[in-house]
Short mmCIF file of C-alpha atoms and ligand atoms in Angstrom, two decimals:
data_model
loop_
_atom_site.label_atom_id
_atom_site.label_comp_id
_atom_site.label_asym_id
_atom_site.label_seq_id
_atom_site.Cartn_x
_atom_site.Cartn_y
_atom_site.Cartn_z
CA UNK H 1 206.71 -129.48 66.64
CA UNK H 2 209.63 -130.41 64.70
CA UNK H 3 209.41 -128.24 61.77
CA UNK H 4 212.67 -126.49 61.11
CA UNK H 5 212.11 -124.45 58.05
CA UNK H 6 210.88 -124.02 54.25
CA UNK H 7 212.92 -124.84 51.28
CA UNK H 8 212.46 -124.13 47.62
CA UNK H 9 211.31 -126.52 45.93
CA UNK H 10 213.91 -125.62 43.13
CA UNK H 11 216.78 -123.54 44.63
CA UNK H 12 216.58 -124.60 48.35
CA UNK H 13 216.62 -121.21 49.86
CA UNK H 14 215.48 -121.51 53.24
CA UNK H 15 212.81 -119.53 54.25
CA UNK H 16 211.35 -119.19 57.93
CA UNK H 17 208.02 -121.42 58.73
CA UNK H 18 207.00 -118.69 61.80
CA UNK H 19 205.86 -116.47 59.53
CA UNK H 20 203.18 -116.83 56.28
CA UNK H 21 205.15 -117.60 53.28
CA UNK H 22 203.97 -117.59 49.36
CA UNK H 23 206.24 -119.08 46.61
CA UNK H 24 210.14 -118.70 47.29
CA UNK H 25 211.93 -114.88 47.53
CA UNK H 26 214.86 -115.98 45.37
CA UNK H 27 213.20 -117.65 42.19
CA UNK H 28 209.56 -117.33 42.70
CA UNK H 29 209.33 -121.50 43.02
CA UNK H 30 207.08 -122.84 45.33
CA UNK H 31 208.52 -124.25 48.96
CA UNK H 32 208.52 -127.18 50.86
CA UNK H 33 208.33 -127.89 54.62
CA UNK H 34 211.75 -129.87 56.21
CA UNK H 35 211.35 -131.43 59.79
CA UNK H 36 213.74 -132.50 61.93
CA UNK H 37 213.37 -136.07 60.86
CA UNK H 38 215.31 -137.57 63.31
CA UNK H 39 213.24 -136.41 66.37
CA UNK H 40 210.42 -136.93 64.39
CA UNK H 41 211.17 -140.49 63.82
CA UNK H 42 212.05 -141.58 66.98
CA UNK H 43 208.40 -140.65 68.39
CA UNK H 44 206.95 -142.61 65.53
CA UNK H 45 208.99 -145.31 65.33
CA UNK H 46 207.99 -145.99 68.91
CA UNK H 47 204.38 -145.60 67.49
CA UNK H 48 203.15 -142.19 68.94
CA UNK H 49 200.57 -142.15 65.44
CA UNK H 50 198.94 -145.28 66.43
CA UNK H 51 198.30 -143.57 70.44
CA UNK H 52 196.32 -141.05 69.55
CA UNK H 53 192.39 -140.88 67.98
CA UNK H 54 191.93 -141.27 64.21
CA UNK H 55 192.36 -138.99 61.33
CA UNK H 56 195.43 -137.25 59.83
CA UNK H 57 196.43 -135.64 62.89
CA UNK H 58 197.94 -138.87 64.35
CA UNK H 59 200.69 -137.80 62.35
CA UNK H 60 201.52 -134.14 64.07
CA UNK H 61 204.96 -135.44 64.16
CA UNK H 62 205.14 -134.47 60.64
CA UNK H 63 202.78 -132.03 60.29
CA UNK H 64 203.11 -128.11 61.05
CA UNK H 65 201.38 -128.09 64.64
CA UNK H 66 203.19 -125.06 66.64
CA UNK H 67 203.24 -125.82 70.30
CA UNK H 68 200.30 -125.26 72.11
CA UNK H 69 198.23 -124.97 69.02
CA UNK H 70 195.36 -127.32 68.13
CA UNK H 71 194.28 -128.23 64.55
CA UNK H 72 191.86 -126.94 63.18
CA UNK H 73 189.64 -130.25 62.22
CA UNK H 74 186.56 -132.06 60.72
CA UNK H 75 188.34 -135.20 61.37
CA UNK H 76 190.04 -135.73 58.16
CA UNK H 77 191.92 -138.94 56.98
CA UNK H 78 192.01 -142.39 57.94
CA UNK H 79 189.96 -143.18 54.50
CA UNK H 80 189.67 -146.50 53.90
CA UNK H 81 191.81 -148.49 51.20
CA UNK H 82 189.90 -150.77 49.59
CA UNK H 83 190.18 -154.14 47.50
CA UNK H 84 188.88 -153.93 43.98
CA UNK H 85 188.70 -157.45 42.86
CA UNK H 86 186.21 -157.24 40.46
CA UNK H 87 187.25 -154.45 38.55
CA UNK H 88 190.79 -156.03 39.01
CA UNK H 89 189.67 -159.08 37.23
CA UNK H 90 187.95 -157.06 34.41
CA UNK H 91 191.23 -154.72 33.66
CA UNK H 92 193.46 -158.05 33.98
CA UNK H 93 195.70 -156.71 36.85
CA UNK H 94 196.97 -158.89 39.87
CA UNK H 95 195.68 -156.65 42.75
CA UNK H 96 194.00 -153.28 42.83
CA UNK H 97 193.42 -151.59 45.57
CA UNK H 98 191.33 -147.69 45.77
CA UNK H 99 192.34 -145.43 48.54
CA UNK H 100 188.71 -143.61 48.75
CA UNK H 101 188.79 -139.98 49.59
CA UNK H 102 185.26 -139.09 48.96
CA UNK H 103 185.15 -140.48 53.11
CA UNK H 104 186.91 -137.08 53.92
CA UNK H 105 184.65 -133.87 54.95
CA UNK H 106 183.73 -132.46 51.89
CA UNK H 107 183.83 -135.09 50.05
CA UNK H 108 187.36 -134.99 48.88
CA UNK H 109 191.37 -134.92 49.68
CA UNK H 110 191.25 -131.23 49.67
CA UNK H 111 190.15 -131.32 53.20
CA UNK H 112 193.15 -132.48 54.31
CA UNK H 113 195.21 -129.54 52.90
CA UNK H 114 192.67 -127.04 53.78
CA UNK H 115 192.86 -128.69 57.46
CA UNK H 116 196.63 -128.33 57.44
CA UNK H 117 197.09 -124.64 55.69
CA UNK H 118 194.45 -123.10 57.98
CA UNK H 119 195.40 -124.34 61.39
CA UNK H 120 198.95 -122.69 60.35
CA UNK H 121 196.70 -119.61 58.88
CA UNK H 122 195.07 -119.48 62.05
CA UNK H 123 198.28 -119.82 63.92
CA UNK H 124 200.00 -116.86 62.11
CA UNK H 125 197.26 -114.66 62.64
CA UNK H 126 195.16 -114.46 59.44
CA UNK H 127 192.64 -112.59 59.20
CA UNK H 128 190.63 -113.27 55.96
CA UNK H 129 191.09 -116.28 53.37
CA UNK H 130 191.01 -116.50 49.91
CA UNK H 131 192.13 -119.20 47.00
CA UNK H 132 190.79 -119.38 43.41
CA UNK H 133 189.69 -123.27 43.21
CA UNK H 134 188.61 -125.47 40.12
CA UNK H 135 185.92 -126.51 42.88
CA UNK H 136 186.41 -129.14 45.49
CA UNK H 137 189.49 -126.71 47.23
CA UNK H 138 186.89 -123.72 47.75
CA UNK H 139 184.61 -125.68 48.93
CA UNK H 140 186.80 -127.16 51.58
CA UNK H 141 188.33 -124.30 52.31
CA UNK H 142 184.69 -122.48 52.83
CA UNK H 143 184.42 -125.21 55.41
CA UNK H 144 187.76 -124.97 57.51
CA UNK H 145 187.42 -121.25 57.52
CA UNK H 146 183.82 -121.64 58.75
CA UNK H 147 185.03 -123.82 61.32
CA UNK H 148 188.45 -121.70 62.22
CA UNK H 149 186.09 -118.71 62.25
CA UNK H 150 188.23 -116.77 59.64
CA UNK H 151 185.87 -114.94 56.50
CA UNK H 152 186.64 -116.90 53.36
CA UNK H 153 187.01 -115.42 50.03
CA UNK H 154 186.32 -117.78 46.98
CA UNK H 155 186.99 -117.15 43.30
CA UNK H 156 185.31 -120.08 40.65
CA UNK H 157 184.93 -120.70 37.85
CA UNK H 158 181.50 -119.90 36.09
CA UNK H 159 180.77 -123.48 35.00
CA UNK H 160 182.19 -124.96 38.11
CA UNK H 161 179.31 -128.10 38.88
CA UNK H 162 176.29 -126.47 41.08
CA UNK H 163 177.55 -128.35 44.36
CA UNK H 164 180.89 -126.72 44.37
CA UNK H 165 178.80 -123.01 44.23
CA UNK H 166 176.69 -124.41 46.74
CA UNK H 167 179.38 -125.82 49.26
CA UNK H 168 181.31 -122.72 49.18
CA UNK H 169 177.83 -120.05 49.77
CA UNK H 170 176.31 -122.51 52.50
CA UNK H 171 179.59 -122.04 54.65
CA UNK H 172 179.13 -118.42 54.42
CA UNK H 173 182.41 -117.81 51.66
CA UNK H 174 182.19 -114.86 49.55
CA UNK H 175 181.99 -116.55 45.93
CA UNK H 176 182.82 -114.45 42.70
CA UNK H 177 182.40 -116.39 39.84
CA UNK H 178 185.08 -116.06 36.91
CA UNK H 179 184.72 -116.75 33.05
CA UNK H 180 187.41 -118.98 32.56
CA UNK H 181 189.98 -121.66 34.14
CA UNK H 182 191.48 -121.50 37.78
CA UNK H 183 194.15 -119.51 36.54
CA UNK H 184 191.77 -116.61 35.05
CA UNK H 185 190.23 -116.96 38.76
CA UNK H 186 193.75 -116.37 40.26
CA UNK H 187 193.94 -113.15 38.20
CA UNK H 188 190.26 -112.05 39.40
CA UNK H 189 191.56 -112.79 43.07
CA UNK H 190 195.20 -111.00 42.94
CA UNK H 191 192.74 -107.82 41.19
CA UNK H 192 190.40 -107.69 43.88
CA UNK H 193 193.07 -108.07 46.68
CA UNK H 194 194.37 -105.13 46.06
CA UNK H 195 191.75 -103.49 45.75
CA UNK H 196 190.17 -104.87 48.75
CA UNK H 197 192.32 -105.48 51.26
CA UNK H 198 193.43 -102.53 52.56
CA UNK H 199 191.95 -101.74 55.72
CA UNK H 200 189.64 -105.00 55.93
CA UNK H 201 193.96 -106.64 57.18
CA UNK H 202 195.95 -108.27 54.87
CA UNK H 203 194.34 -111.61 53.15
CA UNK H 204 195.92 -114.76 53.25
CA UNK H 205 196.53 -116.81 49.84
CA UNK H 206 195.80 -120.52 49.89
CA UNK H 207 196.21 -120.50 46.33
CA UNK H 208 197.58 -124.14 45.47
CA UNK H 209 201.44 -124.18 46.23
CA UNK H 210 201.19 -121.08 46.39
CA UNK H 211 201.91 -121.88 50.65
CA UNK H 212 203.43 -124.73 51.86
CA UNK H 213 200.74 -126.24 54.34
CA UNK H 214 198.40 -127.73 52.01
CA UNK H 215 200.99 -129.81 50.26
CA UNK H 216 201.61 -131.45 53.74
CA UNK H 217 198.05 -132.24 54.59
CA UNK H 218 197.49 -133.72 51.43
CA UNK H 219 200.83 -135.77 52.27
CA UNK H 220 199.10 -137.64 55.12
CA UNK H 221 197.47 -140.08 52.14
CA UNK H 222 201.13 -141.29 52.05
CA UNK H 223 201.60 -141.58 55.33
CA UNK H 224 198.28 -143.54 55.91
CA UNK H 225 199.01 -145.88 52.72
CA UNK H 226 202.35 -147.16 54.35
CA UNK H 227 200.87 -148.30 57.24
CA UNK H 228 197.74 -149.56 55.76
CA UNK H 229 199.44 -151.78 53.34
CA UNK H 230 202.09 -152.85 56.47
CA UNK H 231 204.87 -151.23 54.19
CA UNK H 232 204.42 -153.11 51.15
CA UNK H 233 203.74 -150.06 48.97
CA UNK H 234 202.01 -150.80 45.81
CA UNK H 235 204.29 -151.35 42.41
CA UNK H 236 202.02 -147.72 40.96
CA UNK H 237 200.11 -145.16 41.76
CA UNK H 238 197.72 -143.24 39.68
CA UNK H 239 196.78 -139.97 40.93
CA UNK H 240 194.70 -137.19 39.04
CA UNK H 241 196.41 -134.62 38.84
CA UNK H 242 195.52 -130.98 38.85
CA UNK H 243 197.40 -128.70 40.57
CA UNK H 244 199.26 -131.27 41.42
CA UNK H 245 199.43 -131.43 45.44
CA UNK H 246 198.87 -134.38 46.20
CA UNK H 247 201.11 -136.29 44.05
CA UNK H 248 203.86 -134.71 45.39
CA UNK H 249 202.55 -135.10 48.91
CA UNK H 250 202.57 -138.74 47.96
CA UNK H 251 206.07 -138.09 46.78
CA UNK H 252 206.96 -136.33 49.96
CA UNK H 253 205.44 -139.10 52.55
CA UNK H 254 207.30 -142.07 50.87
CA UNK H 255 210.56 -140.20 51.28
CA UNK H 256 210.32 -139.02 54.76
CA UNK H 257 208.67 -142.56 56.04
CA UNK H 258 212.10 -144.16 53.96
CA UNK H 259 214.66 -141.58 55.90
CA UNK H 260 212.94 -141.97 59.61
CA UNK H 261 212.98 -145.86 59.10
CA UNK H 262 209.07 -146.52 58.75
CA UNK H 263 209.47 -147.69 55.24
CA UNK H 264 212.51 -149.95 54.11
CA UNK H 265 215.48 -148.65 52.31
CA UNK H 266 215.98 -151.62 49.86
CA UNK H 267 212.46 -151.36 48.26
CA UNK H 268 211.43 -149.35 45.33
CA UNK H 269 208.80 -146.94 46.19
CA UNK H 270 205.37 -146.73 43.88
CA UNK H 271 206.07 -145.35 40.43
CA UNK H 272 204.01 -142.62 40.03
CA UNK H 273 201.55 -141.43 36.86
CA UNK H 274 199.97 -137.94 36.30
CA UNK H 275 196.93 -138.74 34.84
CA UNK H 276 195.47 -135.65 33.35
CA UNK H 277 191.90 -134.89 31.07
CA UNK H 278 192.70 -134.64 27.14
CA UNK H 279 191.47 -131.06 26.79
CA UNK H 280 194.35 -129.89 29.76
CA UNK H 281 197.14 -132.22 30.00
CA UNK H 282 200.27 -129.83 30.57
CA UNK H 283 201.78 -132.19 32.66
CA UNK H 284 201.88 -135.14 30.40
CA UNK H 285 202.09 -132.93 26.96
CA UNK H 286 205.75 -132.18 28.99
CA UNK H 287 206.11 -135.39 29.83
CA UNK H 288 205.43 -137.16 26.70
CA UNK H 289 207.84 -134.24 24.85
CA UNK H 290 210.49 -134.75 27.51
CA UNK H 291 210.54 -131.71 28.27
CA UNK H 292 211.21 -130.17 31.75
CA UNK H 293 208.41 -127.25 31.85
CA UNK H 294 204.38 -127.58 31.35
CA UNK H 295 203.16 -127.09 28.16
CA UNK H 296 200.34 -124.74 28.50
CA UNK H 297 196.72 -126.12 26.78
CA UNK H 298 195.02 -123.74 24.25
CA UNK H 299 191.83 -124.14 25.09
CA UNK H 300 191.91 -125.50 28.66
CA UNK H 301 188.72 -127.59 28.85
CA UNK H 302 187.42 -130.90 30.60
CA UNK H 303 184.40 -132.42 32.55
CA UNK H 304 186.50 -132.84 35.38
CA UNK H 305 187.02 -129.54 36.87
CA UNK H 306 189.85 -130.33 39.18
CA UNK H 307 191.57 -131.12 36.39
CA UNK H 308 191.01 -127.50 34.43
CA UNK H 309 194.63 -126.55 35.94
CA UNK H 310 196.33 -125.25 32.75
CA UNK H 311 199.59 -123.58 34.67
CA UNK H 312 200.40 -126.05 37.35
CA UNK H 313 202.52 -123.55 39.78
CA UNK H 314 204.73 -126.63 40.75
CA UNK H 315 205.35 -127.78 37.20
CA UNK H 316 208.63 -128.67 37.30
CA UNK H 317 208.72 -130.05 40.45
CA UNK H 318 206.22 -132.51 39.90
CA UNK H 319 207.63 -133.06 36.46
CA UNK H 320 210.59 -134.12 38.90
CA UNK H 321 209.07 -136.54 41.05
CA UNK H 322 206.97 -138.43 38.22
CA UNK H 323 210.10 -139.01 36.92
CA UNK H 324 212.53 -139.91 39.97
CA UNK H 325 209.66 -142.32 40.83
CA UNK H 326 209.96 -144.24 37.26
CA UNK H 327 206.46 -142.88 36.55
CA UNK H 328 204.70 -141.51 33.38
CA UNK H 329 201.57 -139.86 32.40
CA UNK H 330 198.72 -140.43 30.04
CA UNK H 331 195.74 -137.86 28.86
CA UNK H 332 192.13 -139.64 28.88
CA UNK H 333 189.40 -137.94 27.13
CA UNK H 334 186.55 -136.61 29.18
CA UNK H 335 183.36 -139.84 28.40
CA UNK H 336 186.14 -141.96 29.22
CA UNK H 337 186.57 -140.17 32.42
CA UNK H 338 182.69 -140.74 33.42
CA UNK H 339 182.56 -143.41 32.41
CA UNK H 340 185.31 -144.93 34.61
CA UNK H 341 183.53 -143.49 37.41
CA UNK H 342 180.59 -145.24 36.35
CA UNK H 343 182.41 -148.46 36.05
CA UNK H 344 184.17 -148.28 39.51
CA UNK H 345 180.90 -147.46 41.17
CA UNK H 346 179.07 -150.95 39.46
CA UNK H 347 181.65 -152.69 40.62
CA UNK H 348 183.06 -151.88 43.51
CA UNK H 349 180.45 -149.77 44.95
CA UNK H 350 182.75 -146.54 44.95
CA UNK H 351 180.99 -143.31 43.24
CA UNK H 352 184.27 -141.87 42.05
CA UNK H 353 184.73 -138.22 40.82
CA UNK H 354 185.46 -138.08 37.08
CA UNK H 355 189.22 -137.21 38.39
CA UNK H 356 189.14 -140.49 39.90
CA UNK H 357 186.75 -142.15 36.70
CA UNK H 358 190.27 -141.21 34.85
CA UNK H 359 191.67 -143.42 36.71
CA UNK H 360 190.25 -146.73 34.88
CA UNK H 361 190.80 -146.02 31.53
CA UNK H 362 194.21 -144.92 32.23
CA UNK H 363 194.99 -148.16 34.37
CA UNK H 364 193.46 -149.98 31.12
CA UNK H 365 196.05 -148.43 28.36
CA UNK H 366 199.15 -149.04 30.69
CA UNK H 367 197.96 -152.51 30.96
CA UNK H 368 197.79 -152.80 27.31
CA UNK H 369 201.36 -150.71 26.50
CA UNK H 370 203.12 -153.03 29.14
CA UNK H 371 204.05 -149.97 31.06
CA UNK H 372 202.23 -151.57 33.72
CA UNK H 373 202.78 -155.43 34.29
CA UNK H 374 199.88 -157.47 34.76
CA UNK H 375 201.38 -159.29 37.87
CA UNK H 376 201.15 -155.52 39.79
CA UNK H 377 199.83 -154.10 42.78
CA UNK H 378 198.40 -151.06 41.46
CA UNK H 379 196.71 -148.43 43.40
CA UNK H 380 193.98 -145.99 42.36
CA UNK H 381 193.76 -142.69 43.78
CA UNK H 382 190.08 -141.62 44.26
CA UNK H 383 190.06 -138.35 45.50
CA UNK H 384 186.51 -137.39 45.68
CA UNK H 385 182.97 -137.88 45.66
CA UNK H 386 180.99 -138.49 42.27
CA UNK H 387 178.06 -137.02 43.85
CA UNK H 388 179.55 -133.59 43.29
CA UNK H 389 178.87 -133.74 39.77
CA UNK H 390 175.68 -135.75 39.22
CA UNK H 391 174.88 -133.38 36.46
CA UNK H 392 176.92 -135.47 34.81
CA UNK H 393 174.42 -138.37 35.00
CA UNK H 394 171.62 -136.64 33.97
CA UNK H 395 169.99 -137.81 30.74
CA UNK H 396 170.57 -135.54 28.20
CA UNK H 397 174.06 -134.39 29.56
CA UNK H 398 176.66 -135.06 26.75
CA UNK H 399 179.13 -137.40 29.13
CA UNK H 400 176.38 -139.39 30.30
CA UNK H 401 177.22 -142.64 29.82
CA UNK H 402 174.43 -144.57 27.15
CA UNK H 403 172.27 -147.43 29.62
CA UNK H 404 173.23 -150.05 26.71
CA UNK H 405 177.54 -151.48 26.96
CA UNK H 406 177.25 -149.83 30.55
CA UNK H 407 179.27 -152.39 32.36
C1 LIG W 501 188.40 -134.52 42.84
C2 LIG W 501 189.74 -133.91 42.51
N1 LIG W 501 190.73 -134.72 42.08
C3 LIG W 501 191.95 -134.23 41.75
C4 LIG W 501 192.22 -132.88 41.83
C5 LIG W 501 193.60 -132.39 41.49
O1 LIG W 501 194.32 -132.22 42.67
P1 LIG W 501 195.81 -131.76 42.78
O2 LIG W 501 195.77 -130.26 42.78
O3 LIG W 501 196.34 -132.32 44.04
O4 LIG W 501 196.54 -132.28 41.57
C6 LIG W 501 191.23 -131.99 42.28
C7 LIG W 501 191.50 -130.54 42.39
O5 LIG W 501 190.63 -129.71 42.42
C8 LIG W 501 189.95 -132.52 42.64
O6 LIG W 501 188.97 -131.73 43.07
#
């Protein structure tokens, strides 16, 4: 393995990787994994990834594998990037490509953090996990603790869609459901914790960025772009953004592939765009006020429940890399967000989550505000599976999109 520590994300404090780590001793801030990227390079570079079976674990080089240890797996990654012609045409963009996560056990990206944080969980000798989760995250996680053989502790939210209830019971997670966001769950959690844990061992927090491991699962998307697109990154990315994990792991990949050599120095690397739900956009409120902290929603609501992240944890450091990468943000309101799900799915054949259904009608207004050129490569990511939240579809649901102007 050539992990050599944890850094903050905001002070760089170093913090030990052989041990479980939260957010950073000095300034509370949450931490990031450093390799030794020149060792790590030189095996992939001489193509070590492209050896070895498929999913996300080709990439152990940079991943947090301990010697001797094996992942624990559902074989994760390798999703397929597809062209979008048709819905390229219809938005008036060059070339659109989706990078389809819904292929991932569980239906989403999240399986590639949970697949990360709990082989290291595993590793370090947990015991019991638990992580409050807007939905798809518990559900994974219910799943790579069922397979690690570690008791899962879930807390949701009470109007989380009925699959993400079911996908965390049917693995055999405890699941308390919360009245209110994520963050009202987190409270729940930390409550019961203390109450609970004593003498059932300590219990080990995969709270998002709350530990480092998930961040670098999630960065394998990177990692996998690069070499699916032969190094010609597209010109943007949009990514919906929640917590915000993977859009730094995107951040993350691009700049390790650039230092070990696997991407090219002289290029620009994807600009990057937040793209949150209007009823919880404290990333791009911040962004859009230039300022350098979230700016906490109200009333936190939206469709989309991976969205429903009012306190991002890593705020400012994805408030960073948004900007570093020449990025923005936009809020889309939540029928626009279904119905961009809806569009992708008629024509591209993708059933997108309404994260990903954000994804269109943002694409569409940075078309029109020139913040995207028409001449771009633009890449959508669709992190889950639509068929999570088919109550959306159902006649009679508010979002569902009318059968007349459906395109
Ligand atoms: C389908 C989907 N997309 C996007 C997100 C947001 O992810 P992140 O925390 O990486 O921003 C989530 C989080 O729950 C999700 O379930």
């Amino acid at each position: 393995m050539h992990l050599l520590d944890l850094r903050c994300s905001e002070c760089d404090h170093a913090h030990p990787a052989d041990v479980w780590q939260s957010l950073c001793t000095a300034c509370h801030a949450p931490l990031s994994a450093r390799y030794d990227l020149e060792a790590a390079g030189a095996a992939l570079r001489d193509g070590a990834h492209r050896r070895r079976p498929k999913g996300m674990w080709r990439w152990r080089e940079l991943l947090p594998l301990p010697a001797g240890e094996e992942p624990v797996t559902l074989g994760e990654g390798d999703t397929p990037l597809l062209e979008a012609p048709r819905l390229a045409a219809d938005l008036g963009v060059a070339r659109l490509t989706v990078k389809d996560e819904a292929l991932n056990p569980t239906g989403s990206f999240k399986a590639r953090g949970m697949s990360a944080a709990v082989t290291m969980a595993r590793h370090l000798g947990a015991t019991t996990l638990c992580a409050p989760s807007a939905g798809n995250a518990g559900g994974a996680l219910a799943a790579y603790g069922a397979r690690a053989g570690i008791p899962v502790v879930l807390a949701l939210p009470t109007d989380v869609p009925r699959s993400h209830r079911l996908e965390g019971e049917v693995h055999g997670a405890t699941v308390h459901f919360v009245e209110g966001t994520i963050a009202d769950c987190g409270r729940f959690l930390a409550g019961k914790r203390a109450r609970d844990e004593d003498g059932a061992g300590a219990w080990t927090d995969l709270s998002t960025l709350k530990e480092p491991w998930r961040l670098e699962g999630k960065k394998t998307m990177g990692l996998e772009l690069a070499e699916q697109l032969g190094g010609e990154l597209p010109d943007a990315i949009l990514y919906p953004t929640g917590g915000g994990t993977g859009l730094l792991g995107l951040a993350k990949a691009f700049d390790e592939m650039r230092t070990i050599g696997l991407l090219p120095a002289d290029r620009p690397l994807p600009r990057l765009y937040a793209i949150q739900a209007a009823g919880c956009a404290p990333i791009v409120n911040a962004l859009v006020a230039r300022e350098d902290e979230a700016r906490v929603p109200d009333a936190p609501h939206t469709v989309a429940s991976g969205l429903r992240v009012p306190t991002p944890v890593a705020h400012r450091w994805i408030l960073r890399a948004v900007r570093e990468s020449g990025g923005g943000g936009l809020a889309i309101e939540d029928g626009e967000l279904v119905e961009g799900s809806d569009r992708i799915a008629r024509r591209e054949g993708i059933f997108s989550a309404p994260e990903g259904g954000a994804l269109v009608a943002a694409l569409a207004r940075l078309l029109a505000s020139g913040a995207i050129e028409r001449s771009e490569h633009v890449l959508l990511l669709s992190t889950g599976t639509g068929l999570k939240y088919g109550e959306c579809w159902e006649p009679g649901h508010p979002l569902c999109p009318p059968e007349e102007g459906r395109r």
